[in-house]
Coordinates of C-alpha atoms in Angstrom, one line a residue:
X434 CA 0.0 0.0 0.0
X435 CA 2.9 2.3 1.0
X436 CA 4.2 1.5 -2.7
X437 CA 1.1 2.9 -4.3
X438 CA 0.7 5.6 -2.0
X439 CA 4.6 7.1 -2.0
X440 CA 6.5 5.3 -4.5
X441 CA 9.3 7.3 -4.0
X442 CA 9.9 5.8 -0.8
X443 CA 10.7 2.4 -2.1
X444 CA 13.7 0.9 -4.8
X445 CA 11.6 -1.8 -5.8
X446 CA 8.8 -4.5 -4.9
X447 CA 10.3 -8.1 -4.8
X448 CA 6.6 -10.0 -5.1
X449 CA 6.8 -13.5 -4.5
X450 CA 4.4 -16.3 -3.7
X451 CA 3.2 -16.3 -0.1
X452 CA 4.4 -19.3 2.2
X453 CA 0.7 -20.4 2.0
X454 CA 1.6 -24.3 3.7
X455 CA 4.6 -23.5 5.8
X456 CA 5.3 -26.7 6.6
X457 CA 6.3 -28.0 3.4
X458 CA 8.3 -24.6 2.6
X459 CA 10.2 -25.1 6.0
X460 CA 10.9 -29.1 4.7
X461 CA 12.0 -28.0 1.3
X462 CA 14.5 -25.8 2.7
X463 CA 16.5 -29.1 3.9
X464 CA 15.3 -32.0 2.2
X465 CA 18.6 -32.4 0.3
X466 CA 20.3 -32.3 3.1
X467 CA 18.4 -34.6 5.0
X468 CA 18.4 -36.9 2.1
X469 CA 22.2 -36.8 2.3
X470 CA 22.3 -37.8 6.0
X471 CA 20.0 -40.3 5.4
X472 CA 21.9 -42.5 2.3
X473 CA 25.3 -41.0 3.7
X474 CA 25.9 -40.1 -0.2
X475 CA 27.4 -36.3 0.1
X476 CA 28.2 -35.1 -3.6
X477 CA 30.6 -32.1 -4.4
X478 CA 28.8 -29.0 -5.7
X479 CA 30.1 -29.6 -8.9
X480 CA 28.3 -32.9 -9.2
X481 CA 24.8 -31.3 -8.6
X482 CA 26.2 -28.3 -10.7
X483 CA 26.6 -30.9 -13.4
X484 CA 23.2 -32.4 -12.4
X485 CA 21.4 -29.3 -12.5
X486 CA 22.5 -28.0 -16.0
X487 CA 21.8 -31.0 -17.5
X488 CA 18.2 -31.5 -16.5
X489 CA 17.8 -27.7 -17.9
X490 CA 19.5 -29.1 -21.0
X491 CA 17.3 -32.0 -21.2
X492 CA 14.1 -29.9 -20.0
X493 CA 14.6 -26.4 -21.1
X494 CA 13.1 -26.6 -24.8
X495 CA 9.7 -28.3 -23.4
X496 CA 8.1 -24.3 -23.1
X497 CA 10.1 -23.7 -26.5
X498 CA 11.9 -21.0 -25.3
X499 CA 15.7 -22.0 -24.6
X500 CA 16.7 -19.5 -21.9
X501 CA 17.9 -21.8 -19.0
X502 CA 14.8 -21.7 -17.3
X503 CA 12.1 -24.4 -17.3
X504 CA 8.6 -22.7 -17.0
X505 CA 6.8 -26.3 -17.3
X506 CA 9.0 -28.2 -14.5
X507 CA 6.2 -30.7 -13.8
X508 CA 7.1 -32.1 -17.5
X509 CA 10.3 -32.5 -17.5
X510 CA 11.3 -36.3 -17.7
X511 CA 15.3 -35.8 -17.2
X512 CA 16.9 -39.2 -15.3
X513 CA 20.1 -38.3 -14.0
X514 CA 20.9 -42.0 -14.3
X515 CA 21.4 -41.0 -17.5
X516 CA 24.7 -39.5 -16.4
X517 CA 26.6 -42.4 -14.8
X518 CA 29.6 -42.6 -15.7
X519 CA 30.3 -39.4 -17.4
X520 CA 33.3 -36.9 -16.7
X521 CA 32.0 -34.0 -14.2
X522 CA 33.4 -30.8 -15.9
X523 CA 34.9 -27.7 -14.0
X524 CA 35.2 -29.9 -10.8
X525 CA 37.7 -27.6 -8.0
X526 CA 40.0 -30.6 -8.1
X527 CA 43.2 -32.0 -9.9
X528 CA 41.6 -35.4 -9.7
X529 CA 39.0 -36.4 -12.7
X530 CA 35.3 -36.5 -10.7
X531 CA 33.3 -39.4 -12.7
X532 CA 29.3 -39.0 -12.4
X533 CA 28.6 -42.1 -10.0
X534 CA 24.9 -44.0 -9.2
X535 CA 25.0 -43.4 -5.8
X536 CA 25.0 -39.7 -6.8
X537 CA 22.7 -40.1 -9.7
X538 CA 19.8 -41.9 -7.1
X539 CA 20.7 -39.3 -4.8
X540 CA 19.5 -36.4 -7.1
X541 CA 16.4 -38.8 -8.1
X542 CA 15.2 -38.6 -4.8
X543 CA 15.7 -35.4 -4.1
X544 CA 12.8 -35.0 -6.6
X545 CA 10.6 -37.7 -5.9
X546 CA 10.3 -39.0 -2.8
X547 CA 8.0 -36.8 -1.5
X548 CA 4.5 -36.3 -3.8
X549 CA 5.8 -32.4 -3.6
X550 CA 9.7 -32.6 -4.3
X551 CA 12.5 -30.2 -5.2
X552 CA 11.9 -29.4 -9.2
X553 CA 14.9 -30.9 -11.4
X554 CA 16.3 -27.0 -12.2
X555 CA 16.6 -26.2 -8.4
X556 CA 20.0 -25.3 -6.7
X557 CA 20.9 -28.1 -4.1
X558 CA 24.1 -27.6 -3.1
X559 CA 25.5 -25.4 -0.3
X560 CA 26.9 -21.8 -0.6

């Protein structure tokens, strides 16, 4: 109201959607992590870096629009047991970091063991 009344007094409005079942946003916010504790599988950023940009690559042209974000994330049908076994790029490390399964099932799950999991384009990994 402020906004419309004075908007002088503001830089800008960041609108967002309300935290309408706070339960589940509150659970969200560590369900990777409590995932990792729970198979003791603890990937380096880079894996779910790698993870990440390939279910955008995989997912990104379903809304026909390639611009790294998936509007329609419900549809996307990216496996990332697609990449065992391939080289993990960029990877803060002399040694070569190889995409393993236990890695792959982890980032499954992280998106579908609960009815309302983590969509595949969503940062995981810690700051």
């Amino acid at each position: 109201m402020i906004a419309q009344r004075s908007p002088g007094l503001v830089d800008g409005i960041l609108a967002n959607v309300p935290a309408i079942s706070i339960e589940r946003l509150v659970m969200l916010g560590f369900w990777p992590q409590l995932l990792m504790q729970e198979k003791s599988v603890f990937p380096l950023n880079c894996e779910l870096d790698f993870a990440r940009a390939k279910a955008i690559e995989h997912c990104d042209r379903l809304d026909h629009v390639c611009d790294g974000l998936l509007e329609a994330p419900q549809q996307c049908d990216f496996d990332p047991l697609t990449l065992v076994g391939q080289q993990v790029p960029n990877c803060m490390s002399d040694v070569s970091v190889t995409f393993s399964e236990d890695v792959a099932q982890l980032v499954a799950d992280f998106h579908k063991e609960i009815e309302w999991g983590l969509e595949p384009d969503t940062v995981t990994r810690g700051a």
